[in-house]
Amino acid sequence: MNLPPTPSSEQRPARQTGRLVNERVRLSDLLNRVRETISGSFRISVWTLVEVSRVTTKAGHWYLQLCERDQSGTFLAQAEATIWRNVAESIIPDFTRSTGMQLAHGVKLLVRARPEFHARYGFRLNIDAIDPSYTIGELEAKRRHIRARLKAEGLYDANRRLQPVWDYFRVLVLAPHNAAGLGDFQVEASRLEQHGLCTFTYVHSRFQGDGAPSEIIAALGSALETWPRRERDKPPDAVVIIRGGGSANDLAWLDDYDLARAICTCPVPVLTGIGHERDSTLVDEVAHRRYDTPSKVIAAIEQHIRQRAADAEAAFQELGARVREITTAAHRRAEAARNNLLEASVRHLETSQRRSYQLYSDVNHRARAGLRESSHLAVTAYTDIRVATQAKVASMAACLPTLFSQVGSGATRKLSAASEASRKAMADVQLHATRTLHTTRIGTQTTLTTLLLEARRSASAISQRLPALLSHVTVSVRQALGDARSATERDIEHVKGSASRASEEYREDVARSFSSITHDAYRILQQSSIAGETLMREIVAQGPDKTLRRGFVVVRTPTGHPVTTAAAARTQDNVDLQFLDGAVNAQINNEA
């Protein structure tokens, strides 16, 4: 190999890194020295904390880009790593089974690796083992840290403390573009929208990868901020977050403090349907309600709407029955009031008629009595005058002979004059009596006429008052009916208000009870699951090997069936006794 000429003393420094530069080596020799140095320093593998930043596979071999970052995300170190096919076939499936995760970007690992250096391929780590418990513990530690921070801030259960949704009318849905479960959700949601039961507004964001939590927060905040202008200042009844499943790696991006805090502080209940049944993310923990899949979320919404419709129908029927009862009672009261007013009006009219007839009879009787009295007085006066006149004439006639005899013939003329005067006086008396009787008759007729006119005026006045009285009675009846109708309407409004308040209180009680029952059921289910796993581990731990090590013996028939009772053993001629180190055949003595 031809080497370049040695530079002159003027072209090179006398010393370099504390030693004379008096030797020249090939690059391969230098790199081989590096390889030997690294091999000598790391004769065995070292457990190392790393974070995966890139993964590729080829012919069964795994090639990883590993890194270390500080809290701000700045890279502190980077290295290439390799998992050869014969090693990967065992450690990769074991890691996936234990953690439910795949080796992918962002996963933190505890790997056992040996540094290797090759003159041609450079430096890399050769991984021969992965500790799954570290990855699980790292994820859980991250969750515990976020959970403790939210609890210290008093936000961990803030969204769960919100009042449960009374009914669904407007729902905001947040999901990735073309999410696996979004189509199933939209099929059922569109059916509810077609019937005018609920409207759904969709916004989209990435749910995995660097920056995914920030995109979710921005999409949710923007949708809630612009919502009032679209929905007439009415916020959504709930926010639904769905994605349709994914691996544990994909779901790990949702274990983010800022995302969990945004859900905790959301002003409306948040429902999640991430699409996984076994694992739970912090988004599920802090949400108001968690469902396993998007289909279960929309099914719960539909069932809730159905239940509220049934409750409303029952309340409406109850309210209708109550209104009918009140209306019937009001009609009965109004009919009774109308009947009472009609009866009072009839009685008043009858009383007025009787009073008018009585007044007319009294006037007629008084007029006839006055006429009879006047006629009687006139006849009496005429009789008295006539008797007096006749008596006076008779007295004068009796005195005439005496007077004639005393006066003689000279007095005859005087007597004739006296007789003439008597006749004139008699005529005057009769004329006066006739005039008096005529005057009396005229006065009596005038009095009778006056009394009749007064009676007629009274009857006319009463007749004129009858329409006004009847109109007054009618107005009173109508006013009473109006008051009864107003009272009925007030009673109906009161009943509606009472029914609405009672229905609202009933709905709140039912919602609170349902939330409490669901929480208790979920807690009991978790406890039962833990107890079942504990019991299963205990059963597995109590296998036949440990039983045999304690000195017990397993008894079987020659065909291999277990014998558990003495009665079953007596039915056999011989049995096999299984010990820890082998089996022994024994004869059964049935005579004993």
GROMACS .gro file of N, CA and C in nm, residues 441-583:
model
  429
  441ARG      N    1 -16.870   6.209   4.287
  441ARG     CA    2 -16.844   6.103   4.187
  441ARG      C    3 -16.720   6.135   4.102
  442ILE      N    4 -16.712   6.265   4.059
  442ILE     CA    5 -16.595   6.304   3.978
  442ILE      C    6 -16.465   6.284   4.057
  443GLY      N    7 -16.466   6.325   4.185
  443GLY     CA    8 -16.345   6.309   4.269
  443GLY      C    9 -16.308   6.163   4.286
  444THR      N   10 -16.416   6.082   4.306
  444THR     CA   11 -16.387   5.938   4.323
  444THR      C   12 -16.327   5.879   4.196
  445GLN      N   13 -16.387   5.918   4.078
  445GLN     CA   14 -16.332   5.867   3.951
  445GLN      C   15 -16.188   5.915   3.928
  446THR      N   16 -16.165   6.044   3.965
  446THR     CA   17 -16.028   6.097   3.949
  446THR      C   18 -15.928   6.020   4.035
  447THR      N   19 -15.972   5.994   4.161
  447THR     CA   20 -15.883   5.916   4.252
  447THR      C   21 -15.857   5.777   4.198
  448LEU      N   22 -15.964   5.714   4.148
  448LEU     CA   23 -15.948   5.580   4.092
  448LEU      C   24 -15.854   5.582   3.970
  449THR      N   25 -15.875   5.686   3.883
  449THR     CA   26 -15.787   5.699   3.765
  449THR      C   27 -15.641   5.719   3.806
  450THR      N   28 -15.619   5.804   3.908
  450THR     CA   29 -15.482   5.828   3.957
  450THR      C   30 -15.418   5.701   4.009
  451LEU      N   31 -15.499   5.626   4.088
  451LEU     CA   32 -15.446   5.500   4.143
  451LEU      C   33 -15.412   5.402   4.032
  452LEU      N   34 -15.498   5.393   3.929
  452LEU     CA   35 -15.471   5.302   3.818
  452LEU      C   36 -15.345   5.343   3.742
  453LEU      N   37 -15.330   5.479   3.719
  453LEU     CA   38 -15.210   5.526   3.650
  453LEU      C   39 -15.085   5.494   3.729
  454GLU      N   40 -15.094   5.514   3.862
  454GLU     CA   41 -14.978   5.481   3.945
  454GLU      C   42 -14.945   5.332   3.938
  455ALA      N   43 -15.051   5.250   3.941
  455ALA     CA   44 -15.029   5.105   3.932
  455ALA      C   45 -14.966   5.068   3.798
  456ARG      N   46 -15.017   5.132   3.690
  456ARG     CA   47 -14.960   5.103   3.558
  456ARG      C   48 -14.815   5.151   3.548
  457ARG      N   49 -14.787   5.274   3.604
  457ARG     CA   50 -14.648   5.322   3.602
  457ARG      C   51 -14.555   5.229   3.680
  458SER      N   52 -14.603   5.178   3.795
  458SER     CA   53 -14.522   5.085   3.875
  458SER      C   54 -14.494   4.958   3.797
  459ALA      N   55 -14.603   4.906   3.734
  459ALA     CA   56 -14.585   4.782   3.655
  459ALA      C   57 -14.491   4.808   3.537
  460SER      N   58 -14.501   4.928   3.471
  460SER     CA   59 -14.414   4.960   3.359
  460SER      C   60 -14.269   4.973   3.405
  461ALA      N   61 -14.251   5.040   3.520
  461ALA     CA   62 -14.114   5.055   3.574
  461ALA      C   63 -14.053   4.920   3.604
  462ILE      N   64 -14.137   4.833   3.662
  462ILE     CA   65 -14.085   4.698   3.692
  462ILE      C   66 -14.053   4.625   3.564
  463SER      N   67 -14.138   4.639   3.460
  463SER     CA   68 -14.112   4.573   3.331
  463SER      C   69 -13.985   4.627   3.267
  464GLN      N   70 -13.964   4.763   3.280
  464GLN     CA   71 -13.842   4.822   3.224
  464GLN      C   72 -13.717   4.775   3.298
  465ARG      N   73 -13.730   4.752   3.428
  465ARG     CA   74 -13.615   4.707   3.507
  465ARG      C   75 -13.582   4.561   3.483
  466LEU      N   76 -13.681   4.483   3.435
  466LEU     CA   77 -13.657   4.339   3.416
  466LEU      C   78 -13.544   4.313   3.316
  467PRO      N   79 -13.535   4.377   3.194
  467PRO     CA   80 -13.422   4.351   3.103
  467PRO      C   81 -13.286   4.387   3.164
  468ALA      N   82 -13.285   4.505   3.235
  468ALA     CA   83 -13.158   4.543   3.298
  468ALA      C   84 -13.117   4.441   3.403
  469LEU      N   85 -13.218   4.396   3.480
  469LEU     CA   86 -13.188   4.295   3.583
  469LEU      C   87 -13.140   4.166   3.519
  470LEU      N   88 -13.211   4.126   3.411
  470LEU     CA   89 -13.170   4.005   3.341
  470LEU      C   90 -13.030   4.022   3.280
  471SER      N   91 -13.001   4.143   3.225
  471SER     CA   92 -12.867   4.169   3.170
  471SER      C   93 -12.762   4.164   3.280
  472HIS      N   94 -12.796   4.221   3.397
  472HIS     CA   95 -12.704   4.216   3.509
  472HIS      C   96 -12.676   4.072   3.551
  473VAL      N   97 -12.783   3.994   3.554
  473VAL     CA   98 -12.766   3.852   3.591
  473VAL      C   99 -12.679   3.782   3.488
  474THR      N  100 -12.704   3.813   3.358
  474THR     CA  101 -12.624   3.749   3.251
  474THR      C  102 -12.477   3.788   3.263
  475VAL      N  103 -12.451   3.921   3.288
  475VAL     CA  104 -12.312   3.965   3.304
  475VAL      C  105 -12.247   3.897   3.422
  476SER      N  106 -12.325   3.882   3.530
  476SER     CA  107 -12.270   3.815   3.649
  476SER      C  108 -12.235   3.671   3.618
  477VAL      N  109 -12.326   3.606   3.542
  477VAL     CA  110 -12.299   3.466   3.504
  477VAL      C  111 -12.174   3.456   3.418
  478ARG      N  112 -12.164   3.548   3.318
  478ARG     CA  113 -12.045   3.544   3.230
  478ARG      C  114 -11.918   3.574   3.308
  479GLN      N  115 -11.927   3.672   3.400
  479GLN     CA  116 -11.809   3.704   3.480
  479GLN      C  117 -11.768   3.585   3.566
  480ALA      N  118 -11.870   3.519   3.623
  480ALA     CA  119 -11.839   3.401   3.705
  480ALA      C  120 -11.776   3.291   3.621
  481LEU      N  121 -11.831   3.273   3.498
  481LEU     CA  122 -11.771   3.172   3.409
  481LEU      C  123 -11.628   3.211   3.371
  482GLY      N  124 -11.604   3.343   3.343
  482GLY     CA  125 -11.469   3.388   3.311
  482GLY      C  126 -11.374   3.366   3.428
  483ASP      N  127 -11.424   3.399   3.551
  483ASP     CA  128 -11.339   3.375   3.668
  483ASP      C  129 -11.307   3.227   3.682
  484ALA      N  130 -11.410   3.143   3.657
  484ALA     CA  131 -11.386   2.998   3.667
  484ALA      C  132 -11.286   2.952   3.563
  485ARG      N  133 -11.299   3.010   3.438
  485ARG     CA  134 -11.205   2.971   3.333
  485ARG      C  135 -11.063   3.017   3.367
  486SER      N  136 -11.050   3.142   3.420
  486SER     CA  137 -10.917   3.191   3.459
  486SER      C  138 -10.858   3.106   3.570
  487ALA      N  139 -10.944   3.073   3.667
  487ALA     CA  140 -10.896   2.987   3.776
  487ALA      C  141 -10.852   2.852   3.723
  488THR      N  142 -10.928   2.800   3.625
  488THR     CA  143 -10.890   2.671   3.566
  488THR      C  144 -10.756   2.682   3.495
  489GLU      N  145 -10.738   2.790   3.416
  489GLU     CA  146 -10.610   2.808   3.346
  489GLU      C  147 -10.495   2.823   3.445
  490ARG      N  148 -10.518   2.901   3.554
  490ARG     CA  149 -10.413   2.913   3.655
  490ARG      C  150 -10.381   2.779   3.717
  491ASP      N  151 -10.485   2.703   3.746
  491ASP     CA  152 -10.462   2.568   3.803
  491ASP      C  153 -10.384   2.482   3.706
  492ILE      N  154 -10.417   2.492   3.576
  492ILE     CA  155 -10.346   2.410   3.475
  492ILE      C  156 -10.200   2.451   3.470
  493GLU      N  157 -10.173   2.585   3.467
  493GLU     CA  158 -10.034   2.632   3.463
  493GLU      C  159  -9.959   2.587   3.587
  494HIS      N  160 -10.029   2.596   3.703
  494HIS     CA  161  -9.965   2.552   3.827
  494HIS      C  162  -9.932   2.404   3.822
  495VAL      N  163 -10.028   2.327   3.771
  495VAL     CA  164 -10.003   2.182   3.761
  495VAL      C  165  -9.889   2.155   3.664
  496LYS      N  166  -9.887   2.230   3.550
  496LYS     CA  167  -9.777   2.211   3.455
  496LYS      C  168  -9.643   2.243   3.519
  497GLY      N  169  -9.639   2.357   3.592
  497GLY     CA  170  -9.515   2.393   3.658
  497GLY      C  171  -9.472   2.289   3.761
  498SER      N  172  -9.572   2.245   3.842
  498SER     CA  173  -9.541   2.143   3.942
  498SER      C  174  -9.495   2.015   3.877
  499ALA      N  175  -9.566   1.977   3.769
  499ALA     CA  176  -9.528   1.853   3.699
  499ALA      C  177  -9.389   1.867   3.638
  500SER      N  178  -9.358   1.986   3.581
  500SER     CA  179  -9.226   2.005   3.520
  500SER      C  180  -9.117   1.998   3.626
  501ARG      N  181  -9.142   2.067   3.741
  501ARG     CA  182  -9.041   2.062   3.847
  501ARG      C  183  -9.025   1.920   3.900
  502ALA      N  184  -9.138   1.852   3.923
  502ALA     CA  185  -9.130   1.715   3.972
  502ALA      C  186  -9.060   1.625   3.872
  503SER      N  187  -9.091   1.645   3.742
  503SER     CA  188  -9.027   1.564   3.639
  503SER      C  189  -8.877   1.592   3.634
  504GLU      N  190  -8.839   1.723   3.647
  504GLU     CA  191  -8.698   1.759   3.646
  504GLU      C  192  -8.624   1.696   3.764
  505GLU      N  193  -8.687   1.707   3.886
  505GLU     CA  194  -8.625   1.646   4.003
  505GLU      C  195  -8.613   1.495   3.986
  506TYR      N  196  -8.719   1.433   3.927
  506TYR     CA  197  -8.715   1.288   3.906
  506TYR      C  198  -8.603   1.251   3.809
  507ARG      N  199  -8.588   1.332   3.701
  507ARG     CA  200  -8.483   1.303   3.604
  507ARG      C  201  -8.345   1.317   3.668
  508GLU      N  202  -8.327   1.424   3.750
  508GLU     CA  203  -8.198   1.442   3.815
  508GLU      C  204  -8.167   1.328   3.909
  509ASP      N  205  -8.269   1.285   3.987
  509ASP     CA  206  -8.249   1.173   4.078
  509ASP      C  207  -8.212   1.047   4.001
  510VAL      N  208  -8.285   1.023   3.890
  510VAL     CA  209  -8.257   0.903   3.810
  510VAL      C  210  -8.116   0.909   3.752
  511ALA      N  211  -8.077   1.030   3.701
  511ALA     CA  212  -7.944   1.043   3.642
  511ALA      C  213  -7.835   1.021   3.747
  512ARG      N  214  -7.855   1.082   3.868
  512ARG     CA  215  -7.756   1.063   3.974
  512ARG      C  216  -7.749   0.917   4.016
  513SER      N  217  -7.866   0.852   4.032
  513SER     CA  218  -7.867   0.710   4.070
  513SER      C  219  -7.799   0.625   3.965
  514PHE      N  220  -7.828   0.654   3.837
  514PHE     CA  221  -7.767   0.575   3.729
  514PHE      C  222  -7.616   0.593   3.729
  515SER      N  223  -7.568   0.718   3.750
  515SER     CA  224  -7.423   0.742   3.753
  515SER      C  225  -7.359   0.669   3.869
  516SER      N  226  -7.425   0.675   3.988
  516SER     CA  227  -7.370   0.607   4.106
  516SER      C  228  -7.367   0.456   4.086
  517ILE      N  229  -7.477   0.402   4.031
  517ILE     CA  230  -7.483   0.257   4.008
  517ILE      C  231  -7.376   0.214   3.909
  518THR      N  232  -7.358   0.293   3.804
  518THR     CA  233  -7.257   0.259   3.703
  518THR      C  234  -7.117   0.261   3.765
  519HIS      N  235  -7.090   0.365   3.846
  519HIS     CA  236  -6.958   0.373   3.910
  519HIS      C  237  -6.935   0.254   4.002
  520ASP      N  238  -7.037   0.221   4.084
  520ASP     CA  239  -7.024   0.106   4.175
  520ASP      C  240  -7.009  -0.024   4.098
  521ALA      N  241  -7.086  -0.039   3.990
  521ALA     CA  242  -7.077  -0.162   3.911
  521ALA      C  243  -6.938  -0.176   3.849
  522TYR      N  244  -6.884  -0.066   3.799
  522TYR     CA  245  -6.751  -0.071   3.739
  522TYR      C  246  -6.647  -0.105   3.845
  523ARG      N  247  -6.661  -0.045   3.965
  523ARG     CA  248  -6.566  -0.076   4.073
  523ARG      C  249  -6.575  -0.222   4.114
  524ILE      N  250  -6.698  -0.274   4.130
  524ILE     CA  251  -6.716  -0.415   4.169
  524ILE      C  252  -6.661  -0.507   4.061
  525LEU      N  253  -6.682  -0.469   3.933
  525LEU     CA  254  -6.630  -0.550   3.823
  525LEU      C  255  -6.477  -0.555   3.828
  526GLN      N  256  -6.414  -0.441   3.856
  526GLN     CA  257  -6.268  -0.441   3.866
  526GLN      C  258  -6.221  -0.527   3.982
  527GLN      N  259  -6.290  -0.512   4.099
  527GLN     CA  260  -6.254  -0.594   4.214
  527GLN      C  261  -6.271  -0.742   4.184
  528SER      N  262  -6.380  -0.777   4.115
  528SER     CA  263  -6.403  -0.918   4.081
  528SER      C  264  -6.296  -0.968   3.986
  529SER      N  265  -6.256  -0.884   3.889
  529SER     CA  266  -6.151  -0.924   3.796
  529SER      C  267  -6.020  -0.949   3.868
  530ILE      N  268  -5.984  -0.858   3.961
  530ILE     CA  269  -5.860  -0.875   4.038
  530ILE      C  270  -5.867  -1.002   4.123
  531ALA      N  271  -5.983  -1.022   4.188
  531ALA     CA  272  -6.000  -1.141   4.272
  531ALA      C  273  -5.991  -1.268   4.188
  532GLY      N  274  -6.050  -1.263   4.067
  532GLY     CA  275  -6.044  -1.381   3.979
  532GLY      C  276  -5.901  -1.412   3.937
  533GLU      N  277  -5.826  -1.305   3.900
  533GLU     CA  278  -5.687  -1.328   3.862
  533GLU      C  279  -5.606  -1.382   3.979
  534THR      N  280  -5.630  -1.329   4.100
  534THR     CA  281  -5.560  -1.379   4.219
  534THR      C  282  -5.590  -1.526   4.243
  535LEU      N  283  -5.721  -1.557   4.233
  535LEU     CA  284  -5.761  -1.698   4.255
  535LEU      C  285  -5.700  -1.789   4.149
  536MET      N  286  -5.696  -1.742   4.023
  536MET     CA  287  -5.637  -1.824   3.917
  536MET      C  288  -5.490  -1.846   3.942
  537ARG      N  289  -5.418  -1.740   3.984
  537ARG     CA  290  -5.276  -1.758   4.014
  537ARG      C  291  -5.257  -1.856   4.129
  538GLU      N  292  -5.346  -1.846   4.229
  538GLU     CA  293  -5.335  -1.939   4.342
  538GLU      C  294  -5.363  -2.082   4.297
  539ILE      N  295  -5.461  -2.099   4.208
  539ILE     CA  296  -5.492  -2.234   4.159
  539ILE      C  297  -5.376  -2.289   4.079
  540VAL      N  298  -5.320  -2.201   3.994
  540VAL     CA  299  -5.205  -2.247   3.914
  540VAL      C  300  -5.087  -2.281   4.004
  541ALA      N  301  -5.069  -2.198   4.109
  541ALA     CA  302  -4.958  -2.226   4.201
  541ALA      C  303  -4.977  -2.357   4.276
  542GLN      N  304  -5.101  -2.393   4.300
  542GLN     CA  305  -5.130  -2.517   4.372
  542GLN      C  306  -5.144  -2.633   4.274
  543GLY      N  307  -5.051  -2.649   4.183
  543GLY     CA  308  -5.054  -2.759   4.086
  543GLY      C  309  -5.019  -2.892   4.152
  544PRO      N  310  -5.027  -3.003   4.075
  544PRO     CA  311  -5.001  -3.136   4.131
  544PRO      C  312  -4.857  -3.152   4.178
  545ASP      N  313  -4.761  -3.084   4.113
  545ASP     CA  314  -4.621  -3.100   4.154
  545ASP      C  315  -4.600  -3.052   4.296
  546LYS      N  316  -4.655  -2.934   4.328
  546LYS     CA  317  -4.637  -2.884   4.465
  546LYS      C  318  -4.711  -2.972   4.565
  547THR      N  319  -4.825  -3.026   4.523
  547THR     CA  320  -4.900  -3.116   4.613
  547THR      C  321  -4.818  -3.240   4.642
  548LEU      N  322  -4.756  -3.296   4.540
  548LEU     CA  323  -4.675  -3.416   4.560
  548LEU      C  324  -4.553  -3.387   4.644
  549ARG      N  325  -4.496  -3.265   4.629
  549ARG     CA  326  -4.378  -3.231   4.709
  549ARG      C  327  -4.411  -3.222   4.857
  550ARG      N  328  -4.536  -3.193   4.887
  550ARG     CA  329  -4.575  -3.186   5.029
  550ARG      C  330  -4.598  -3.324   5.090
  551GLY      N  331  -4.585  -3.431   5.014
  551GLY     CA  332  -4.601  -3.565   5.070
  551GLY      C  333  -4.733  -3.629   5.036
  552PHE      N  334  -4.816  -3.564   4.958
  552PHE     CA  335  -4.943  -3.623   4.919
  552PHE      C  336  -4.923  -3.717   4.800
  553VAL      N  337  -5.023  -3.802   4.779
  553VAL     CA  338  -5.019  -3.902   4.673
  553VAL      C  339  -5.143  -3.886   4.587
  554VAL      N  340  -5.129  -3.893   4.455
  554VAL     CA  341  -5.241  -3.889   4.363
  554VAL      C  342  -5.278  -4.032   4.326
  555VAL      N  343  -5.406  -4.070   4.347
  555VAL     CA  344  -5.453  -4.206   4.322
  555VAL      C  345  -5.530  -4.207   4.191
  556ARG      N  346  -5.494  -4.300   4.099
  556ARG     CA  347  -5.562  -4.311   3.971
  556ARG      C  348  -5.596  -4.456   3.943
  557THR      N  349  -5.696  -4.477   3.860
  557THR     CA  350  -5.729  -4.611   3.812
  557THR      C  351  -5.629  -4.650   3.706
  558PRO      N  352  -5.621  -4.779   3.671
  558PRO     CA  353  -5.526  -4.820   3.566
  558PRO      C  354  -5.548  -4.746   3.435
  559THR      N  355  -5.672  -4.693   3.414
  559THR     CA  356  -5.698  -4.619   3.290
  559THR      C  357  -5.663  -4.471   3.301
  560GLY      N  358  -5.616  -4.430   3.420
  560GLY     CA  359  -5.572  -4.292   3.435
  560GLY      C  360  -5.674  -4.199   3.498
  561HIS      N  361  -5.795  -4.246   3.537
  561HIS     CA  362  -5.895  -4.159   3.599
  561HIS      C  363  -5.862  -4.140   3.747
  562PRO      N  364  -5.878  -4.020   3.799
  562PRO     CA  365  -5.847  -3.997   3.941
  562PRO      C  366  -5.950  -4.064   4.032
  563VAL      N  367  -5.900  -4.113   4.150
  563VAL     CA  368  -5.985  -4.174   4.253
  563VAL      C  369  -5.981  -4.081   4.372
  564THR      N  370  -6.100  -4.028   4.411
  564THR     CA  371  -6.104  -3.927   4.517
  564THR      C  372  -6.174  -3.973   4.643
  565THR      N  373  -6.244  -4.091   4.640
  565THR     CA  374  -6.315  -4.139   4.760
  565THR      C  375  -6.282  -4.286   4.784
  566ALA      N  376  -6.300  -4.330   4.910
  566ALA     CA  377  -6.277  -4.470   4.945
  566ALA      C  378  -6.377  -4.561   4.875
  567ALA      N  379  -6.499  -4.516   4.861
  567ALA     CA  380  -6.600  -4.598   4.792
  567ALA      C  381  -6.560  -4.624   4.649
  568ALA      N  382  -6.505  -4.522   4.583
  568ALA     CA  383  -6.460  -4.542   4.446
  568ALA      C  384  -6.342  -4.636   4.439
  569ALA      N  385  -6.254  -4.632   4.540
  569ALA     CA  386  -6.137  -4.721   4.541
  569ALA      C  387  -6.179  -4.867   4.559
  570ARG      N  388  -6.285  -4.894   4.640
  570ARG     CA  389  -6.329  -5.032   4.664
  570ARG      C  390  -6.384  -5.097   4.538
  571THR      N  391  -6.418  -5.019   4.439
  571THR     CA  392  -6.472  -5.077   4.316
  571THR      C  393  -6.361  -5.124   4.223
  572GLN      N  394  -6.234  -5.097   4.259
  572GLN     CA  395  -6.121  -5.134   4.176
  572GLN      C  396  -6.044  -5.250   4.238
  573ASP      N  397  -5.980  -5.329   4.152
  573ASP     CA  398  -5.892  -5.437   4.202
  573ASP      C  399  -5.755  -5.382   4.237
  574ASN      N  400  -5.706  -5.291   4.159
  574ASN     CA  401  -5.578  -5.228   4.187
  574ASN      C  402  -5.582  -5.083   4.136
  575VAL      N  403  -5.491  -5.001   4.191
  575VAL     CA  404  -5.483  -4.860   4.155
  575VAL      C  405  -5.337  -4.822   4.138
  576ASP      N  406  -5.313  -4.709   4.071
  576ASP     CA  407  -5.178  -4.654   4.057
  576ASP      C  408  -5.162  -4.538   4.155
  577LEU      N  409  -5.054  -4.540   4.233
  577LEU     CA  410  -5.023  -4.434   4.328
  577LEU      C  411  -4.912  -4.348   4.267
  578GLN      N  412  -4.943  -4.221   4.240
  578GLN     CA  413  -4.848  -4.131   4.178
  578GLN      C  414  -4.772  -4.055   4.286
  579PHE      N  415  -4.638  -4.079   4.294
  579PHE     CA  416  -4.551  -4.006   4.385
  579PHE      C  417  -4.475  -3.900   4.305
  580LEU      N  418  -4.393  -3.822   4.375
  580LEU     CA  419  -4.319  -3.716   4.309
  580LEU      C  420  -4.222  -3.770   4.207
  581ASP      N  421  -4.161  -3.888   4.240
  581ASP     CA  422  -4.058  -3.941   4.152
  581ASP      C  423  -4.106  -4.059   4.068
  582GLY      N  424  -4.235  -4.090   4.071
  582GLY     CA  425  -4.283  -4.200   3.988
  582GLY      C  426  -4.412  -4.259   4.040
  583ALA      N  427  -4.464  -4.364   3.973
  583ALA     CA  428  -4.591  -4.426   4.009
  583ALA      C  429  -4.569  -4.569   4.056
   0.00000   0.00000   0.00000
